[in-house]
mmCIF file of C-alpha atoms in Angstrom:
data_model
loop_
_atom_site.group_PDB
_atom_site.id
_atom_site.type_symbol
_atom_site.label_atom_id
_atom_site.label_comp_id
_atom_site.label_asym_id
_atom_site.label_seq_id
_atom_site.Cartn_x
_atom_site.Cartn_y
_atom_site.Cartn_z
ATOM 1 C CA UNK A 40 0.000 0.000 0.000
ATOM 2 C CA UNK A 41 2.940 2.341 0.582
ATOM 3 C CA UNK A 42 4.094 1.977 -3.040
ATOM 4 C CA UNK A 43 4.140 5.335 -4.788
ATOM 5 C CA UNK A 44 1.884 5.493 -7.818
ATOM 6 C CA UNK A 45 1.703 8.293 -10.322
ATOM 7 C CA UNK A 46 -0.658 9.532 -12.998
ATOM 8 C CA UNK A 47 0.735 9.139 -16.499
ATOM 9 C CA UNK A 48 -0.854 10.084 -19.788
ATOM 10 C CA UNK A 49 -0.776 9.438 -23.506
ATOM 11 C CA UNK A 50 -1.730 12.927 -24.568
ATOM 12 C CA UNK A 51 1.349 13.393 -26.782
ATOM 13 C CA UNK A 52 0.650 10.145 -28.635
ATOM 14 C CA UNK A 53 -3.044 10.937 -28.970
ATOM 15 C CA UNK A 54 -2.264 14.410 -30.305
ATOM 16 C CA UNK A 55 0.006 12.830 -32.891
ATOM 17 C CA UNK A 56 -2.738 10.470 -34.046
ATOM 18 C CA UNK A 57 -5.252 13.331 -34.065
ATOM 19 C CA UNK A 58 -3.601 14.786 -37.140
ATOM 20 C CA UNK A 59 -0.704 16.273 -35.089
ATOM 21 C CA UNK A 60 -3.067 18.412 -33.031
ATOM 22 C CA UNK A 61 -1.224 21.267 -31.320
ATOM 23 C CA UNK A 62 -1.277 21.903 -27.568
ATOM 24 C CA UNK A 63 -3.006 25.192 -28.355
ATOM 25 C CA UNK A 64 -5.830 23.412 -30.217
ATOM 26 C CA UNK A 65 -6.262 20.873 -27.426
ATOM 27 C CA UNK A 66 -6.256 23.679 -24.840
ATOM 28 C CA UNK A 67 -8.978 25.544 -26.754
ATOM 29 C CA UNK A 68 -11.157 22.461 -27.008
ATOM 30 C CA UNK A 69 -10.663 21.461 -23.373
ATOM 31 C CA UNK A 70 -11.217 25.024 -22.133
ATOM 32 C CA UNK A 71 -7.861 25.501 -20.410
ATOM 33 C CA UNK A 72 -4.628 27.365 -21.126
ATOM 34 C CA UNK A 73 -1.907 25.930 -23.350
ATOM 35 C CA UNK A 74 0.399 25.979 -20.351
ATOM 36 C CA UNK A 75 -1.900 23.667 -18.414
ATOM 37 C CA UNK A 76 -1.921 21.157 -21.278
ATOM 38 C CA UNK A 77 1.883 21.427 -21.435
ATOM 39 C CA UNK A 78 2.162 20.820 -17.671
ATOM 40 C CA UNK A 79 -0.200 17.826 -17.814
ATOM 41 C CA UNK A 80 1.677 16.331 -20.756
ATOM 42 C CA UNK A 81 5.001 16.747 -18.950
ATOM 43 C CA UNK A 82 3.577 15.148 -15.802
ATOM 44 C CA UNK A 83 4.014 18.363 -13.806
ATOM 45 C CA UNK A 84 0.322 18.703 -13.016
ATOM 46 C CA UNK A 85 -2.393 16.152 -12.372
ATOM 47 C CA UNK A 86 -5.696 17.431 -13.767
ATOM 48 C CA UNK A 87 -8.998 17.315 -11.927
ATOM 49 C CA UNK A 88 -11.340 14.476 -12.809
ATOM 50 C CA UNK A 89 -13.528 16.890 -14.789
ATOM 51 C CA UNK A 90 -10.630 18.164 -16.896
ATOM 52 C CA UNK A 91 -9.373 14.621 -17.432
ATOM 53 C CA UNK A 92 -12.805 13.679 -18.788
ATOM 54 C CA UNK A 93 -12.879 16.786 -20.981
ATOM 55 C CA UNK A 94 -9.474 15.917 -22.488
ATOM 56 C CA UNK A 95 -10.577 12.338 -23.084
ATOM 57 C CA UNK A 96 -13.737 13.676 -24.729
ATOM 58 C CA UNK A 97 -11.664 15.774 -27.147
ATOM 59 C CA UNK A 98 -9.938 12.595 -28.367
ATOM 60 C CA UNK A 99 -13.221 10.613 -28.229
ATOM 61 C CA UNK A 100 -11.514 8.018 -26.035
ATOM 62 C CA UNK A 101 -12.393 6.523 -22.654
ATOM 63 C CA UNK A 102 -10.496 8.214 -19.827
ATOM 64 C CA UNK A 103 -8.475 5.022 -19.206
ATOM 65 C CA UNK A 104 -6.891 5.325 -22.620
ATOM 66 C CA UNK A 105 -5.702 8.839 -21.941
ATOM 67 C CA UNK A 106 -4.642 8.584 -18.310
ATOM 68 C CA UNK A 107 -3.205 5.725 -16.299
ATOM 69 C CA UNK A 108 -2.416 5.307 -12.621
ATOM 70 C CA UNK A 109 0.717 3.219 -12.270
ATOM 71 C CA UNK A 110 4.072 2.733 -10.584
ATOM 72 C CA UNK A 111 6.906 5.005 -11.827
ATOM 73 C CA UNK A 112 8.893 2.131 -13.429
ATOM 74 C CA UNK A 113 5.863 1.240 -15.569
ATOM 75 C CA UNK A 114 5.198 4.865 -16.395
ATOM 76 C CA UNK A 115 7.645 5.146 -19.296
ATOM 77 C CA UNK A 116 6.211 2.178 -21.145
ATOM 78 C CA UNK A 117 2.574 3.189 -21.117
ATOM 79 C CA UNK A 118 0.828 3.180 -24.457
ATOM 80 C CA UNK A 119 -2.667 3.476 -25.786
ATOM 81 C CA UNK A 120 -3.519 -0.046 -24.650
ATOM 82 C CA UNK A 121 -2.516 0.543 -21.019
ATOM 83 C CA UNK A 122 -5.946 1.726 -19.992
ATOM 84 C CA UNK A 123 -7.838 -1.165 -21.480
ATOM 85 C CA UNK B 1092 6.651 32.457 -21.447
ATOM 86 C CA UNK B 1093 2.914 32.512 -20.809
ATOM 87 C CA UNK B 1094 0.712 35.542 -20.124
ATOM 88 C CA UNK B 1095 0.349 34.510 -16.465
ATOM 89 C CA UNK B 1096 4.129 34.337 -15.970
ATOM 90 C CA UNK B 1097 4.674 37.700 -17.646
ATOM 91 C CA UNK B 1098 1.900 39.261 -15.557
ATOM 92 C CA UNK B 1099 3.417 37.844 -12.359
ATOM 93 C CA UNK B 1100 6.834 39.315 -13.220
ATOM 94 C CA UNK B 1101 5.365 42.728 -14.038
ATOM 95 C CA UNK B 1102 3.267 42.821 -10.853
ATOM 96 C CA UNK B 1103 6.153 41.797 -8.606
ATOM 97 C CA UNK B 1104 8.434 44.378 -10.231
ATOM 98 C CA UNK B 1105 5.800 47.073 -9.632
ATOM 99 C CA UNK B 1106 5.549 46.117 -5.953
ATOM 100 C CA UNK B 1107 9.348 46.025 -5.669
ATOM 101 C CA UNK B 1108 9.749 49.483 -7.222
ATOM 102 C CA UNK B 1109 7.141 51.000 -4.881
ATOM 103 C CA UNK B 1110 8.739 49.290 -1.857
ATOM 104 C CA UNK B 1111 12.197 50.609 -2.820
ATOM 105 C CA UNK B 1112 10.737 54.078 -3.402
ATOM 106 C CA UNK B 1113 9.200 53.963 0.082
ATOM 107 C CA UNK B 1114 12.502 52.831 1.629
ATOM 108 C CA UNK B 1115 14.406 55.668 -0.080
ATOM 109 C CA UNK B 1116 11.726 58.221 0.850
ATOM 110 C CA UNK B 1117 11.445 57.059 4.463
ATOM 111 C CA UNK B 1118 15.062 56.364 5.334
ATOM 112 C CA UNK B 1119 17.031 58.049 2.559
ATOM 113 C CA UNK B 1120 17.666 61.347 4.249
ATOM 114 C CA UNK B 1121 19.172 60.105 7.507
ATOM 115 C CA UNK B 1122 17.163 58.489 10.287
ATOM 116 C CA UNK B 1123 13.581 59.658 10.294
ATOM 117 C CA UNK B 1124 11.812 60.704 13.505
ATOM 118 C CA UNK B 1125 10.665 57.422 15.034
ATOM 119 C CA UNK B 1126 8.346 59.079 17.532
ATOM 120 C CA UNK B 1127 6.087 60.821 15.005
ATOM 121 C CA UNK B 1128 3.622 57.995 14.379
ATOM 122 C CA UNK B 1129 1.157 60.235 12.530
ATOM 123 C CA UNK B 1130 3.775 61.086 9.894
ATOM 124 C CA UNK B 1131 4.673 57.413 9.457
ATOM 125 C CA UNK B 1132 1.026 56.415 9.120
ATOM 126 C CA UNK B 1133 0.509 59.141 6.517
ATOM 127 C CA UNK B 1134 3.541 58.063 4.524
ATOM 128 C CA UNK B 1135 2.537 54.404 4.595
ATOM 129 C CA UNK B 1136 -1.026 55.176 3.553
ATOM 130 C CA UNK B 1137 0.289 57.301 0.691
ATOM 131 C CA UNK B 1138 2.498 54.450 -0.551
ATOM 132 C CA UNK B 1139 -0.342 51.945 -0.186
ATOM 133 C CA UNK B 1140 -2.493 54.129 -2.443
ATOM 134 C CA UNK B 1141 0.450 54.504 -4.881
ATOM 135 C CA UNK B 1142 0.853 50.695 -4.935
ATOM 136 C CA UNK B 1143 -2.843 50.097 -5.662
ATOM 137 C CA UNK B 1144 -2.942 52.738 -8.414
ATOM 138 C CA UNK B 1145 0.355 51.526 -9.943
ATOM 139 C CA UNK B 1146 -0.812 47.906 -9.986
ATOM 140 C CA UNK B 1147 -4.134 48.848 -11.637
ATOM 141 C CA UNK B 1148 -2.454 51.048 -14.270
ATOM 142 C CA UNK B 1149 0.243 48.471 -15.051
ATOM 143 C CA UNK B 1150 -2.382 45.713 -15.279
ATOM 144 C CA UNK B 1151 -4.502 47.732 -17.726
ATOM 145 C CA UNK B 1152 -1.477 48.617 -19.888
ATOM 146 C CA UNK B 1153 -0.304 45.007 -19.796
ATOM 147 C CA UNK B 1154 -3.763 43.707 -20.673
ATOM 148 C CA UNK B 1155 -3.770 45.945 -23.759
ATOM 149 C CA UNK B 1156 -0.188 45.385 -24.932
ATOM 150 C CA UNK B 1157 -0.231 41.582 -24.797
ATOM 151 C CA UNK B 1158 -3.019 41.074 -27.400
ATOM 152 C CA UNK B 1159 -1.513 43.819 -29.575
ATOM 153 C CA UNK B 1160 1.899 42.155 -29.513
ATOM 154 C CA UNK B 1161 0.262 38.798 -30.276
ATOM 155 C CA UNK B 1162 -1.523 40.314 -33.273
ATOM 156 C CA UNK B 1163 1.680 41.927 -34.544
ATOM 157 C CA UNK B 1164 3.648 38.688 -34.154
ATOM 158 C CA UNK B 1165 0.954 36.743 -36.008
ATOM 159 C CA UNK B 1166 0.868 39.346 -38.793
ATOM 160 C CA UNK B 1167 4.653 39.251 -39.163
ATOM 161 C CA UNK B 1168 4.700 35.450 -39.190
ATOM 162 C CA UNK B 1169 1.914 35.255 -41.800
ATOM 163 C CA UNK B 1170 3.290 38.156 -43.879
ATOM 164 C CA UNK B 1171 0.425 40.513 -43.129
ATOM 165 C CA UNK B 1172 -2.416 38.016 -43.315
ATOM 166 C CA UNK B 1173 -4.274 37.661 -40.022
ATOM 167 C CA UNK B 1174 -7.205 35.333 -39.437
ATOM 168 C CA UNK B 1175 -9.127 37.446 -36.925
ATOM 169 C CA UNK B 1176 -11.298 34.594 -35.606
ATOM 170 C CA UNK B 1177 -8.221 32.421 -35.073
ATOM 171 C CA UNK B 1178 -6.350 35.295 -33.417
ATOM 172 C CA UNK B 1179 -9.281 36.064 -31.121
ATOM 173 C CA UNK B 1180 -9.448 32.410 -30.079
ATOM 174 C CA UNK B 1181 -5.696 32.407 -29.417
ATOM 175 C CA UNK B 1182 -5.956 35.516 -27.235
ATOM 176 C CA UNK B 1183 -8.926 34.046 -25.333
ATOM 177 C CA UNK B 1184 -6.947 30.873 -24.570
ATOM 178 C CA UNK B 1185 -3.929 32.923 -23.495
ATOM 179 C CA UNK B 1186 -5.993 34.930 -21.000
ATOM 180 C CA UNK B 1187 -7.973 32.013 -19.608
ATOM 181 C CA UNK B 1188 -7.618 31.347 -15.898
ATOM 182 C CA UNK B 1189 -8.080 27.644 -15.409
ATOM 183 C CA UNK B 1190 -7.896 25.201 -12.510
ATOM 184 C CA UNK B 1191 -4.080 25.018 -12.546
ATOM 185 C CA UNK B 1192 -3.828 28.818 -12.406
ATOM 186 C CA UNK B 1193 -6.239 28.942 -9.465
ATOM 187 C CA UNK B 1194 -4.341 26.219 -7.597
ATOM 188 C CA UNK B 1195 -1.022 28.014 -8.166
ATOM 189 C CA UNK B 1196 -2.544 31.290 -6.979
ATOM 190 C CA UNK B 1197 -3.835 29.578 -3.836
ATOM 191 C CA UNK B 1198 -0.505 27.929 -3.039
ATOM 192 C CA UNK B 1199 1.445 31.118 -3.734
ATOM 193 C CA UNK B 1200 -0.882 33.210 -1.552
ATOM 194 C CA UNK B 1201 -0.056 30.855 1.316
ATOM 195 C CA UNK B 1202 3.626 31.756 0.860
ATOM 196 C CA UNK B 1203 2.723 35.465 0.938
ATOM 197 C CA UNK B 1204 0.617 34.997 4.080
ATOM 198 C CA UNK B 1205 3.477 33.159 5.823
ATOM 199 C CA UNK B 1206 5.865 36.061 5.090
ATOM 200 C CA UNK B 1207 3.272 38.584 6.327
ATOM 201 C CA UNK B 1208 2.685 36.442 9.435
ATOM 202 C CA UNK B 1209 6.402 36.271 10.192
ATOM 203 C CA UNK B 1210 6.494 40.069 9.798
ATOM 204 C CA UNK B 1211 3.615 40.504 12.248
ATOM 205 C CA UNK B 1212 5.361 38.225 14.731
ATOM 206 C CA UNK B 1213 8.647 40.137 14.307
ATOM 207 C CA UNK B 1214 6.791 43.418 14.808
ATOM 208 C CA UNK B 1215 5.385 42.225 18.122
ATOM 209 C CA UNK B 1216 8.832 40.989 19.182
ATOM 210 C CA UNK B 1217 10.300 44.407 18.341
ATOM 211 C CA UNK B 1218 7.755 46.002 20.704
ATOM 212 C CA UNK B 1219 8.686 43.535 23.427
ATOM 213 C CA UNK B 1220 12.329 44.523 22.903
ATOM 214 C CA UNK B 1221 11.260 48.108 23.625
ATOM 215 C CA UNK B 1222 11.728 49.413 20.118
ATOM 216 C CA UNK B 1223 9.616 52.432 19.111
ATOM 217 C CA UNK B 1224 6.188 51.649 17.589
ATOM 218 C CA UNK B 1225 7.386 53.145 14.287
ATOM 219 C CA UNK B 1226 9.831 50.225 13.990
ATOM 220 C CA UNK B 1227 6.957 47.775 14.351
ATOM 221 C CA UNK B 1228 4.932 49.683 11.745
ATOM 222 C CA UNK B 1229 7.836 49.546 9.305
ATOM 223 C CA UNK B 1230 8.404 45.852 9.913
ATOM 224 C CA UNK B 1231 4.708 45.249 9.172
ATOM 225 C CA UNK B 1232 4.814 47.408 6.037
ATOM 226 C CA UNK B 1233 7.901 45.667 4.663
ATOM 227 C CA UNK B 1234 6.538 42.230 5.613
ATOM 228 C CA UNK B 1235 3.324 42.791 3.644
ATOM 229 C CA UNK B 1236 5.242 44.374 0.757
ATOM 230 C CA UNK B 1237 7.819 41.609 0.536
ATOM 231 C CA UNK B 1238 5.030 39.062 1.090
ATOM 232 C CA UNK B 1239 3.432 40.061 -2.203
ATOM 233 C CA UNK B 1240 6.824 39.884 -3.956
ATOM 234 C CA UNK B 1241 7.538 36.403 -2.548
ATOM 235 C CA UNK B 1242 4.014 35.385 -3.557
ATOM 236 C CA UNK B 1243 4.855 36.335 -7.139
ATOM 237 C CA UNK B 1244 8.177 34.465 -6.968
ATOM 238 C CA UNK B 1245 6.359 31.389 -5.633
ATOM 239 C CA UNK B 1246 3.866 31.655 -8.508
ATOM 240 C CA UNK B 1247 6.733 31.736 -11.013
ATOM 241 C CA UNK B 1248 8.309 28.664 -9.417
ATOM 242 C CA UNK B 1249 4.992 26.777 -9.442
ATOM 243 C CA UNK B 1250 4.381 27.677 -13.099
ATOM 244 C CA UNK B 1251 7.868 26.417 -14.004
ATOM 245 C CA UNK B 1252 8.111 23.389 -11.708
ATOM 246 C CA UNK B 1253 4.454 22.383 -11.728
ATOM 247 C CA UNK B 1254 2.091 21.680 -8.836
#
């Protein structure tokens, strides 16, 4: 139980597959600033549940495909399938 | 650098300039009379009003110049062609205050409150050490002034490092 978990995301990958969507475009659609998207992508900020759902909605994916809650050593290897 | 970071820098610089101006005005010409509390109160009130006015003016000017500079940069990049709808959307996103901004503001204000609290505590200690009340007033004034500057520094750190 004391193991440290962290929230990882596939936003960069999803942006690439969404016709190389820019952070600015994602920010506009999710209703936040570009800096917030940048911070989330870099793992510097964990979004609220509502924002996480909004981002997932932009990509038309379930939230589990965008965000994952895992141990740091697994974090680097997460891909689109990790949430399934 | 984002709009929020630029605004934080500008605001903290404004506070710093006013605080330095107060220090020069109050202590510049030799030691001021520490027994004349009325004069100190008047001077502090004057600088508080100057701070409020300066912050409002700087904020208005900044709020106008940022979109203008964005429009100019876009026009230069696109060789004179500017999609106004696109530009307006860009400006709107730049100015948006979202959940991360609010969280950073909250965390940074805690830093500012701690500095102000330490100043209040130091002011009371100075009275206990039989310093004139004007010393306590000045400690309080500088604590609140530097509190707002440290708040801005904390905001910058949170924007860079994340929360």
